[in-house]
Tab-separated table of C-alpha atoms in Angstrom:
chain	number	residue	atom	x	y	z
P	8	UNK	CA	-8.457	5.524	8.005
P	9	UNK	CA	-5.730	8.421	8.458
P	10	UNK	CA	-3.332	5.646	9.443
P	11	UNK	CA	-4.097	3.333	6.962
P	12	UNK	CA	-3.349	6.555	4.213
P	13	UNK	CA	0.086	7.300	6.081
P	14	UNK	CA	0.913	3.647	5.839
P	15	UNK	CA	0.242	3.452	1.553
P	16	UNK	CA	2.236	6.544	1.772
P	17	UNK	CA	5.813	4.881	2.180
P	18	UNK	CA	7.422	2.904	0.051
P	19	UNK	CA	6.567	-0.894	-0.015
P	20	UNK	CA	9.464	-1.737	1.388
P	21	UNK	CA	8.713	0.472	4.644
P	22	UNK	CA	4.964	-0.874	4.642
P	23	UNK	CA	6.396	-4.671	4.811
P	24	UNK	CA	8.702	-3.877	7.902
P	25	UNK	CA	5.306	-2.200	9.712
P	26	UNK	CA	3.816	-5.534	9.188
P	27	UNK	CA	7.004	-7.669	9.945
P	28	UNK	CA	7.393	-5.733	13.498
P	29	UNK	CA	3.577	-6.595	14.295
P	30	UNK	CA	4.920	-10.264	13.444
P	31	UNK	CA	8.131	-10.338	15.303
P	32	UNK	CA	6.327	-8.989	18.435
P	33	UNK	CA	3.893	-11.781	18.547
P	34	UNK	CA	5.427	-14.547	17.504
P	35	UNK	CA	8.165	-13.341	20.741
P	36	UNK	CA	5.118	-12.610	23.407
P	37	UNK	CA	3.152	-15.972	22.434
P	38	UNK	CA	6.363	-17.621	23.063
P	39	UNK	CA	8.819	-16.430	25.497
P	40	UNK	CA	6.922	-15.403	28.730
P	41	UNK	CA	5.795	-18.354	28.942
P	42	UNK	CA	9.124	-20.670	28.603
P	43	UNK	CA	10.402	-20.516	32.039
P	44	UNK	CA	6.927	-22.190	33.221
P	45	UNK	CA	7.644	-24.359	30.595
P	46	UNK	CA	11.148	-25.243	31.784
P	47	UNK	CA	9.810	-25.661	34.915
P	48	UNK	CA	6.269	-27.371	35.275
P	49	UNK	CA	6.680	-29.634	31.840
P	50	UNK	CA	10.487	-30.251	31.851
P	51	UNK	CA	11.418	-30.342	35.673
P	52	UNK	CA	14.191	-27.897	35.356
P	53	UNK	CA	15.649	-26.090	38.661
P	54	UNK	CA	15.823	-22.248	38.879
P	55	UNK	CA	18.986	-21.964	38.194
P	56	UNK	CA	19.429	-23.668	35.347
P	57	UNK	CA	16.078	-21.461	33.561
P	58	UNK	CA	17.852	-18.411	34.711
P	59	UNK	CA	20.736	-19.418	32.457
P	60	UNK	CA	18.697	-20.674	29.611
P	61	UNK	CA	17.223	-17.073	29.611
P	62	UNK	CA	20.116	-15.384	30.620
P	63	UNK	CA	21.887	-16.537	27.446
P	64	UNK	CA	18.878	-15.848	25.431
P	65	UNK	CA	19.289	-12.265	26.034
P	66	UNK	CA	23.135	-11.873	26.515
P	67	UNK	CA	23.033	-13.663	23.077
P	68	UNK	CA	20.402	-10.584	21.916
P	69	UNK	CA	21.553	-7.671	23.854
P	70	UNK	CA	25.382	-7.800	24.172
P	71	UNK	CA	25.615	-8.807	20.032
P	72	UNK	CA	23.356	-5.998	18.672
P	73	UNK	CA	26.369	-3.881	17.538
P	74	UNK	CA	27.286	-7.322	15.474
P	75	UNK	CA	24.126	-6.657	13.692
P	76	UNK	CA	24.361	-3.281	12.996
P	77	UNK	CA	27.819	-3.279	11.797
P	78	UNK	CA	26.414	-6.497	9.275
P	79	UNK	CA	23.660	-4.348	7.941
P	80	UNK	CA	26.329	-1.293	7.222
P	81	UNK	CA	28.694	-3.797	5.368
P	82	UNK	CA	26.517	-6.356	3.795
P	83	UNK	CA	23.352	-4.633	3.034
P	84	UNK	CA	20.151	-4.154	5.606
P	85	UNK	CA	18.206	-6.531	3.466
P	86	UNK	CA	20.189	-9.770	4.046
P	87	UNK	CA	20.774	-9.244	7.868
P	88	UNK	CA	16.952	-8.937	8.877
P	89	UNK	CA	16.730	-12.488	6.559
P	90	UNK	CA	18.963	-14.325	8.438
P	91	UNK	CA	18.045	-12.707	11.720
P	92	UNK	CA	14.141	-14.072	10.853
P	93	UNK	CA	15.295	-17.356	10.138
P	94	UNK	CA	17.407	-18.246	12.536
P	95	UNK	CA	14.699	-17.077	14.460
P	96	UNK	CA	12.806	-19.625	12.873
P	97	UNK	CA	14.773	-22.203	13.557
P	98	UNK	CA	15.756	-20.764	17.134
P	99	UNK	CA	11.740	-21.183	18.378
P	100	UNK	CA	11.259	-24.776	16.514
P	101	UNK	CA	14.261	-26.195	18.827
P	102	UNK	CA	12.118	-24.903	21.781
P	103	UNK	CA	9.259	-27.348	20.500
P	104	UNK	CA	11.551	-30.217	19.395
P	105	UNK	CA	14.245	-30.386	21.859
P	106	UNK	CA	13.821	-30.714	25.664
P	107	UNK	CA	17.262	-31.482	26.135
P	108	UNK	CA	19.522	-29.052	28.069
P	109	UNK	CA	22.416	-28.483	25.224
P	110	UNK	CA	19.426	-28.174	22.382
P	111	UNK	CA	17.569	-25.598	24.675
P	112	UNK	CA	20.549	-23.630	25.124
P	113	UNK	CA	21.193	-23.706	21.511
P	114	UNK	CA	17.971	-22.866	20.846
P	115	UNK	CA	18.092	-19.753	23.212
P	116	UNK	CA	21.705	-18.734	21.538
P	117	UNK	CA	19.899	-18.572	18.229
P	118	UNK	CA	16.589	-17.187	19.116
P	119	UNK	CA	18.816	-13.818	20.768
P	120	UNK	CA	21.703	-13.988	18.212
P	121	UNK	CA	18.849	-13.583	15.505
P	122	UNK	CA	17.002	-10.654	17.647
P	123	UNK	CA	20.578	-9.276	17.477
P	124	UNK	CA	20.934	-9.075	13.844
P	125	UNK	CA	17.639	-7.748	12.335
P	126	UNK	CA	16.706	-5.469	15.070
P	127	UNK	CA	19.664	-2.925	14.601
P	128	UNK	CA	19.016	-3.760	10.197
P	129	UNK	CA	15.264	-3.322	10.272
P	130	UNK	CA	15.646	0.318	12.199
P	131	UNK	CA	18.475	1.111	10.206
P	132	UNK	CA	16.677	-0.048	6.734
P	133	UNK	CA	13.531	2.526	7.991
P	134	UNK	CA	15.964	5.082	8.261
P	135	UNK	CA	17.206	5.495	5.008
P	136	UNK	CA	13.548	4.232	3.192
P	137	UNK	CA	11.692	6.489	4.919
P	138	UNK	CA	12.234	9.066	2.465
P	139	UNK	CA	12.510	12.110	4.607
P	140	UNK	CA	9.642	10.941	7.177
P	141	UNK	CA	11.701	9.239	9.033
P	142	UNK	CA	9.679	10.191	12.811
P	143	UNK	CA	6.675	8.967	11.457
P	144	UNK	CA	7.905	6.169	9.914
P	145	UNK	CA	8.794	5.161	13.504
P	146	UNK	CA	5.763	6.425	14.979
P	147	UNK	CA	3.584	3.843	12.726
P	148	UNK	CA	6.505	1.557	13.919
P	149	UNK	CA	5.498	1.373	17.344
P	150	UNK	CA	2.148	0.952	16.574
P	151	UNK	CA	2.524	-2.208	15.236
P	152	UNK	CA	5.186	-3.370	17.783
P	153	UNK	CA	2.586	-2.312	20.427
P	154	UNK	CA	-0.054	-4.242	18.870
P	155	UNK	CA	1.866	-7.068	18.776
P	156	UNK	CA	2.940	-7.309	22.257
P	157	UNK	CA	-0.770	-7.178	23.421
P	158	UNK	CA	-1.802	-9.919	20.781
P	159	UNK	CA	1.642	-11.829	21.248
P	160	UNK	CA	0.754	-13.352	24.849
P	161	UNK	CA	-3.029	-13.709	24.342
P	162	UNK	CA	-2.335	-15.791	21.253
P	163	UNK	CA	-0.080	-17.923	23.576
P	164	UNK	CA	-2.191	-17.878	26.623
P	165	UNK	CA	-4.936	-19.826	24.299
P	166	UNK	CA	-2.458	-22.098	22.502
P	167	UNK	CA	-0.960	-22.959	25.915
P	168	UNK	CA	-4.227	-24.536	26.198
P	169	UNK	CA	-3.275	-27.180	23.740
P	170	UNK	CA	0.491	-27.797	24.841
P	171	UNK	CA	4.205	-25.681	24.751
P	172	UNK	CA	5.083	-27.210	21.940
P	173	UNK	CA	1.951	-25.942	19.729
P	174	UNK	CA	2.783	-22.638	21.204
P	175	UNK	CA	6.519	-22.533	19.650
P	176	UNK	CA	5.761	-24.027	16.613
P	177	UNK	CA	3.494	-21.254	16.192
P	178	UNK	CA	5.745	-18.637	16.853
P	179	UNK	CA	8.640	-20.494	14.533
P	180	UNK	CA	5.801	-20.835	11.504
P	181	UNK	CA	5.413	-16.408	12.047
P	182	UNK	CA	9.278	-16.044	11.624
P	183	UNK	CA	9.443	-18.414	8.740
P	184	UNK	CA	6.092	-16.351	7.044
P	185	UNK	CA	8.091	-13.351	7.828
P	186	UNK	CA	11.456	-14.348	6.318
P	187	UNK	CA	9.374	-15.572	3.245
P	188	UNK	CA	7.935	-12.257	2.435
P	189	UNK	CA	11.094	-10.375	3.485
P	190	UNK	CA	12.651	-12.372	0.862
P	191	UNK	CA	9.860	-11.972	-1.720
P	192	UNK	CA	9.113	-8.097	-0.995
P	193	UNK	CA	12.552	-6.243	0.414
P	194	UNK	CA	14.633	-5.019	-2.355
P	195	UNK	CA	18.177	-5.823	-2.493
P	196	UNK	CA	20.737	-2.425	-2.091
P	197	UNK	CA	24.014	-2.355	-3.376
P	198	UNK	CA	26.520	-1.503	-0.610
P	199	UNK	CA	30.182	-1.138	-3.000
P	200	UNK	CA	33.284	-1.467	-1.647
P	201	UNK	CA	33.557	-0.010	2.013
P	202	UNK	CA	37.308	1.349	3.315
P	203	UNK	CA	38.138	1.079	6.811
P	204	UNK	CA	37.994	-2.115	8.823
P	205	UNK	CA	34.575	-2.964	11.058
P	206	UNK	CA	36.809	-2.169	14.341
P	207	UNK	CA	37.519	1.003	12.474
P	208	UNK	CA	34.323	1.893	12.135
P	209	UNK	CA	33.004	0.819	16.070
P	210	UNK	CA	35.941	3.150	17.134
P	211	UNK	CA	34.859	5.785	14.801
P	212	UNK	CA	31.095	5.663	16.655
P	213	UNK	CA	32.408	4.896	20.411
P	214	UNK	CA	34.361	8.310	19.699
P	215	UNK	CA	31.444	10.281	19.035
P	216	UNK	CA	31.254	11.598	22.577
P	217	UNK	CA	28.257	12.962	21.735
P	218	UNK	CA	26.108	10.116	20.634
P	219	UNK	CA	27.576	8.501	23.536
P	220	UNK	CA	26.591	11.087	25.973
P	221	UNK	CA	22.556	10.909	24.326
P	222	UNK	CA	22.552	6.999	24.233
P	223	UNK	CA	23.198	7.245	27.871
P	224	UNK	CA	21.264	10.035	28.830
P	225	UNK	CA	18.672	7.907	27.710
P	226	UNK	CA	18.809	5.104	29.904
P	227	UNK	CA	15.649	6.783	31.499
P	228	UNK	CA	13.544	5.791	28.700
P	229	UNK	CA	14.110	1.977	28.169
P	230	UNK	CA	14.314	1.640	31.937
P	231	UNK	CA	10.775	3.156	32.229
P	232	UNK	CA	9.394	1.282	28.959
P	233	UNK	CA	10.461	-2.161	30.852
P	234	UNK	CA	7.725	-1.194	33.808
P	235	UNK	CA	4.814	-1.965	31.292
P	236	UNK	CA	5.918	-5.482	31.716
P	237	UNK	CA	7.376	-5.297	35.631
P	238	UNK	CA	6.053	-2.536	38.078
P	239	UNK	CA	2.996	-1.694	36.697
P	240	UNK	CA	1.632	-5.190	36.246
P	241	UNK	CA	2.934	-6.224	39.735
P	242	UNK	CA	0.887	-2.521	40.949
P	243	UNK	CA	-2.113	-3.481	39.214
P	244	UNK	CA	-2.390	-7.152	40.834
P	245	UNK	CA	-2.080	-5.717	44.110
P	246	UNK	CA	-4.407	-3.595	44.062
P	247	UNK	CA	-7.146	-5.631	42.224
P	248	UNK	CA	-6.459	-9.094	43.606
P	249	UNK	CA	-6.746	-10.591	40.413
P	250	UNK	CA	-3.615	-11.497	38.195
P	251	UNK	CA	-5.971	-10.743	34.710
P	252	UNK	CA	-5.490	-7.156	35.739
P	253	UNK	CA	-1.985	-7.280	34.470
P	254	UNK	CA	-3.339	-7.194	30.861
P	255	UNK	CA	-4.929	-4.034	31.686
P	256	UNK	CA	-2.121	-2.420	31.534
P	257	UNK	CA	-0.872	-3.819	28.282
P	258	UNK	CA	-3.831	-2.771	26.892
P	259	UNK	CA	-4.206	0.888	27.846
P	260	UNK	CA	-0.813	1.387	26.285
P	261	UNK	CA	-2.120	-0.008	22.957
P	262	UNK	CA	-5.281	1.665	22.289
P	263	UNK	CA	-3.143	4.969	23.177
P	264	UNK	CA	-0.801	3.691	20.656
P	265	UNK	CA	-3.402	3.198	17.987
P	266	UNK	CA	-5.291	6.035	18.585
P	267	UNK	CA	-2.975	8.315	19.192
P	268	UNK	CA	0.720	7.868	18.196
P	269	UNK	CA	0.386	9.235	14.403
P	270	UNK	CA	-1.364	12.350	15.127
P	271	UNK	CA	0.865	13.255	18.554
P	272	UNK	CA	4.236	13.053	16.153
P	273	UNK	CA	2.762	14.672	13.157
P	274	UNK	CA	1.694	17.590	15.500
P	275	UNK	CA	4.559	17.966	17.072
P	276	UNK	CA	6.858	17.371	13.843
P	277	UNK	CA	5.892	20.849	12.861
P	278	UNK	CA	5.759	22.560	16.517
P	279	UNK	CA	9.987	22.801	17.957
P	280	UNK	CA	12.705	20.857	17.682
P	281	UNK	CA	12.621	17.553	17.931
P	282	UNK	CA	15.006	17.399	21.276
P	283	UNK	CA	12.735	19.847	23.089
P	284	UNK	CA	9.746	17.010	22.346
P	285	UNK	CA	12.375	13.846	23.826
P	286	UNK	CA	13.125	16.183	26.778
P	287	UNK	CA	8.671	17.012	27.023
P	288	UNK	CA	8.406	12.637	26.486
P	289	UNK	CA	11.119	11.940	29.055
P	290	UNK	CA	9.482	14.288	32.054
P	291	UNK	CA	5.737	12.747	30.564
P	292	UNK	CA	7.114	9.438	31.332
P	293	UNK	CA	8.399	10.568	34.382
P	294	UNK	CA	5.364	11.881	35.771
P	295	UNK	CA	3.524	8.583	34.809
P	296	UNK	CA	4.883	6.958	38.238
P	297	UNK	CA	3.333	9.841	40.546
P	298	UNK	CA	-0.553	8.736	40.182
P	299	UNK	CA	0.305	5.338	41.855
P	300	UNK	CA	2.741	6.814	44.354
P	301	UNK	CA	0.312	8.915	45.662
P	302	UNK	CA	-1.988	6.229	46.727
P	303	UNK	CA	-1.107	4.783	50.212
P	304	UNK	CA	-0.474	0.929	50.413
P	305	UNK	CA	-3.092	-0.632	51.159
P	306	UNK	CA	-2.957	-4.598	53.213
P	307	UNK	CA	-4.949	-7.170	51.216
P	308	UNK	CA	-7.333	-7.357	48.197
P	309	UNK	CA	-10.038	-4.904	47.867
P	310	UNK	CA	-13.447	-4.590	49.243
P	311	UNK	CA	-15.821	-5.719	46.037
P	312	UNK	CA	-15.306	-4.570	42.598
P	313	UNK	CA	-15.902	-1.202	42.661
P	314	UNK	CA	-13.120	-0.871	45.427
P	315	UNK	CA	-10.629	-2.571	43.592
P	316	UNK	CA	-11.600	-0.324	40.315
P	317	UNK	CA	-11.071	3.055	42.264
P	318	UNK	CA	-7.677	1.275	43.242
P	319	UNK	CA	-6.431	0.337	39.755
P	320	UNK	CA	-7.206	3.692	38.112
P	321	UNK	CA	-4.086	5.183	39.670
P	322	UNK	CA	-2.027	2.291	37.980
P	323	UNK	CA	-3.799	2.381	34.878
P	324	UNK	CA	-3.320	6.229	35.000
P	325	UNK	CA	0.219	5.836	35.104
P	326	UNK	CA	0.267	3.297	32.039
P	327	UNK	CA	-1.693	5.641	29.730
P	328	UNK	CA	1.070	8.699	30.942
P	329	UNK	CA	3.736	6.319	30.431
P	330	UNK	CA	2.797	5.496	27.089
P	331	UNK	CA	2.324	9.339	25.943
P	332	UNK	CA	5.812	9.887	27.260
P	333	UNK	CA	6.858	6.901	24.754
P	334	UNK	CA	4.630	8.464	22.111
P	335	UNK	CA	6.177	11.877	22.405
P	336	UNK	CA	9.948	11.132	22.874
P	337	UNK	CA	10.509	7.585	20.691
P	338	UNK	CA	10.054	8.050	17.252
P	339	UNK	CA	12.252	11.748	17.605
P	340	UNK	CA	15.003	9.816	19.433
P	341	UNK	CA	14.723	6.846	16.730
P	342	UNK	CA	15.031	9.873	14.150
P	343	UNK	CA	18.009	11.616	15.854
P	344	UNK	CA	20.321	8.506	16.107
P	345	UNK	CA	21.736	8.391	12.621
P	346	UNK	CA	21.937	12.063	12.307
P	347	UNK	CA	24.912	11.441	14.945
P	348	UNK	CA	27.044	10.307	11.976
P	349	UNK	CA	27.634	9.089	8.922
P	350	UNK	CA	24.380	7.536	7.004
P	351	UNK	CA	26.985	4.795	6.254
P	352	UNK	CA	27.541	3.559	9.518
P	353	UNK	CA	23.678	3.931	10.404
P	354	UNK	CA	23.113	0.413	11.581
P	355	UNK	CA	25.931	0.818	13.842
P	356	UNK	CA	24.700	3.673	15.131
P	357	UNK	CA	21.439	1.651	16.161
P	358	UNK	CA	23.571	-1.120	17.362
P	359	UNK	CA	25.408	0.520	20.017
P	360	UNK	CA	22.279	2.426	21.172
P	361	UNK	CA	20.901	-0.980	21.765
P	362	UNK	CA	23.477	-2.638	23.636
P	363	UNK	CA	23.428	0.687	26.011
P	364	UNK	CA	19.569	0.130	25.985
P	365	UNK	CA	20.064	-3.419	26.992
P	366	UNK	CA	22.429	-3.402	29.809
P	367	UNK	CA	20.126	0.093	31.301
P	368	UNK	CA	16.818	-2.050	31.074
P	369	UNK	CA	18.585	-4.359	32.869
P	370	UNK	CA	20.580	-3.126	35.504
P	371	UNK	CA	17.338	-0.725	35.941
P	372	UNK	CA	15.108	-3.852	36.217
P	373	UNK	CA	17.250	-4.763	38.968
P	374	UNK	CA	17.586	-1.405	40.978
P	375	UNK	CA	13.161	-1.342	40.324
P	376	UNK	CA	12.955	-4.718	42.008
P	377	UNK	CA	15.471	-4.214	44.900
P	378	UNK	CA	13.106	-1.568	45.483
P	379	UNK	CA	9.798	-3.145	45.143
P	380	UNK	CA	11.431	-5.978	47.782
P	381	UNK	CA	12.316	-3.063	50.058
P	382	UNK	CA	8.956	-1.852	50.013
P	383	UNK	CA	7.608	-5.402	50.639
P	384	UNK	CA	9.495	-5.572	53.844
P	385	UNK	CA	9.502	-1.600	55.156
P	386	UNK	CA	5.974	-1.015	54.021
P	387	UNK	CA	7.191	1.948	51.770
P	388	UNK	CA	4.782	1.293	48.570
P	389	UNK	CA	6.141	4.760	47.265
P	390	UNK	CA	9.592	3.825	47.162
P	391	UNK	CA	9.215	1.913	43.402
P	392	UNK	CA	7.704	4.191	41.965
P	393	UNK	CA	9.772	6.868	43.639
P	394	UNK	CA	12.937	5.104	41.715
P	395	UNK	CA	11.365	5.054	38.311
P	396	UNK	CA	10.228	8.773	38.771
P	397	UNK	CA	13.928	10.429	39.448
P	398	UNK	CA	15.248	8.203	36.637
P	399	UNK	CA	13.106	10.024	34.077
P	400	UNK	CA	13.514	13.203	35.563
P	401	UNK	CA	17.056	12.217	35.760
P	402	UNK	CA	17.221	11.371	32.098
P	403	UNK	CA	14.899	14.369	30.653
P	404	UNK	CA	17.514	16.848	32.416
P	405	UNK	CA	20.387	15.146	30.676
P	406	UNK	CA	18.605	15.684	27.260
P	407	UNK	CA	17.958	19.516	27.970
P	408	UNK	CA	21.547	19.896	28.757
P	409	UNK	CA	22.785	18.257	25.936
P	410	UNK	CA	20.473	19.789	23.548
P	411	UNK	CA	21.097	23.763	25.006
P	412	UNK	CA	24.837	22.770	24.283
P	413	UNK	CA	24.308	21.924	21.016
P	414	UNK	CA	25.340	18.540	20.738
P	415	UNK	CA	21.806	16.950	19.170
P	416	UNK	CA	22.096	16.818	15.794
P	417	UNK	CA	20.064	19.832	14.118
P	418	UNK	CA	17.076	18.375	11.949
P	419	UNK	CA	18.043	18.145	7.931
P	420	UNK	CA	17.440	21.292	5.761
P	421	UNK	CA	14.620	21.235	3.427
P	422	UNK	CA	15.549	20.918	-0.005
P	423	UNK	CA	15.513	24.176	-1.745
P	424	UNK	CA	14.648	23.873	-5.481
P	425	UNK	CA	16.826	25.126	-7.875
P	426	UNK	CA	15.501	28.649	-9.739
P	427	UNK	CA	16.644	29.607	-13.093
């Protein structure tokens, strides 16, 4: 009920883009985990070609964020996260209605070129609605984005059971609900006349050293997020036997998500600064790989049930850890970015802390499984989770050094009210 209370709290606006997230996230995990089977078993493809069809799906996402951010600074937030929802829209219907290579490829161009324009917009569009609450504005935030991506594929794993194309259609019908109320419900904000030119204004953010040095020093973070849907899984099948046990995981981190994510920020919203709670996340997050570390390999499945559930605790362990970390240290860092600059250029702000976000998650997705192949061959089961460990560690003593230099912005003063 406490959530429910903080979510009639913000402004309608705010309460909409909760909602939309929950939709965006499903409508995505009904849909796209299950496409390169798709591409595959129904339409024959070979490997390589899949690999491009999502390759471009999230070059087309990742590398254009800054695109959308610098949109929702010129033309308004409002319009971007529309026509990021409907191309969307019409991104996931070519999945169902084309099977052709040149119509899928469109179809993944739009699907990521649409993730690139109202992700950046809808963060940005929090930020300056939140009216002064902007951490736990982003704490209910990932609520509903974690609820989402744990009702996303089960949704799709039971409309799989009627064909692919039922599955997309599905997913395009959320987007188009979404850009419907988006349209009906998000109020339109005047922008005026902006000087500078958009190049002026990407130069003006890639020279804040600063910002730079914190959207890097948090590479940790999104690398370590990605393992909910790579290591841990993969950890949790092994040592089970049974591929269901990958949902497990999933759904740890969202009852600790809905449980827990409002009260943790509010708590520590009024206990330190917020870098000395990203730093506390980052080392939380770290940590969360040690449990399943610890536990020597094991060769084949597990002797009867209650073997393989003494097994998967360690995993599952490390999931509800993991997601505390994210608890602690998101919705401060999601706070922090705009304060880097000027509230003018805040979607840009979001943008390029996305594309440095994209290209970490991936080039740490690759280091992660070069390691869990290593391990496959040496017998070193440690040496994953080893990797993830020293990259929060890595990152959490990047954010204590910037923030005992003083380069995180200091939170906003409190007004004072005026006395005769």
């Amino acid at each position: 009920m406490r959530t429910w209370h903080e979510i009639r709290r913000f402004p309608l606006a705010v309460q909409l883009l909760l909602v939309n997230q929950f939709g965006v996230n499903t409508g995505f995990y009904l849909l796209i985990p299950y496409l390169a089977t798709h591409l595959t078993d129904d339409l024959g493809m070979s490997a390589a070609v899949v690999g491009m069809v999502l390759g471009l799906r999230t070059l087309s996402q990742q590398g254009l964020f800054v695109v959308g951010g610098s949109a929702a600074d010129r033309l308004g937030a409002r319009g971007v996260i529309i026509a990021g929802c409907a191309l969307r829209t019409l991104g996931f219907a070519l999945f169902a209605l084309g099977d052709g290579l040149v119509v899928l490829l469109c179809a993944s161009v739009l699907s990521g070129f649409a993730g690139a324009l109202f992700n950046p917009a809808v963060r940005a569009y929090i930020a300056r609605e939140a009216d002064g609450r902007t951490a736990e504005a982003f704490a209910l935030f990932n609520v509903f984005a974690a609820t989402g991506a744990l009702v996303g594929p089960l949704l799709g794993s039971a409309l799989l059971l009627v064909d692919f194309r039922t599955s997309a259609l599905t997913a395009a019908g959320i987007f188009a609900v979404l850009t419907v109320a988006q349209i009906m419900v998000l109020p339109a904000r005047a922008t005026g006349p902006r000087a500078g030119t958009v190049s002026a204004d990407w130069r003006e953010v890639l020279g804040n050293r600063a910002f730079l040095a914190f959207a890097l020093a948090m590479v940790g973070m999104f690398t370590l997020e990605s393992q909910l849907y790579l290591l841990l899984p993969d950890g949790a099948r092994r040592a089970t036997g049974w591929d269901g046990s990958a949902g497990l995981v999933l759904l740890v981190g969202t009852v600790a998500h809905l449980s827990l994510q409002l009260r943790v920020t509010r708590a520590l919203k009024r206990r330190g600064h917020r870098g000395l709670w990203v730093v506390a996340g980052l080392a939380l997050m770290a940590l969360a790989f040690l449990p399943p570390a610890l536990v020597p390999g094991t060769s084949g499945g597990p002797d009867g049930v209650a073997d393989g559930v003494v097994r998967v605790l360690p995993v599952l362990t490390g999931a509800l850890l993991l997601s505390l970390g994210l608890m602690v240290a998101q919705p401060f860092v999601m706070e922090l970015i705009p304060d880097f600059g000027r509230a003018e250029l805040t979607g840009t702000y979001f943008g390029v802390f996305y594309v440095v976000s994209g290209v970490a998650a991936a080039v740490g997705n690759t280091v992660v499984g070069w390691a869990m192949d290593t391990a496959g061959r040496s017998g070193a089961a440690w040496l994953p989770w080893a990797c993830c460990a020293l990259s929060g560690l890595a990152s959490a003593l990047a954010v204590a050094r910037l923030r005992r230099s003083g380069a995180l912005p200091a939170p906003p003063e409190p007004a004072v009210p005026a006395t005769a």
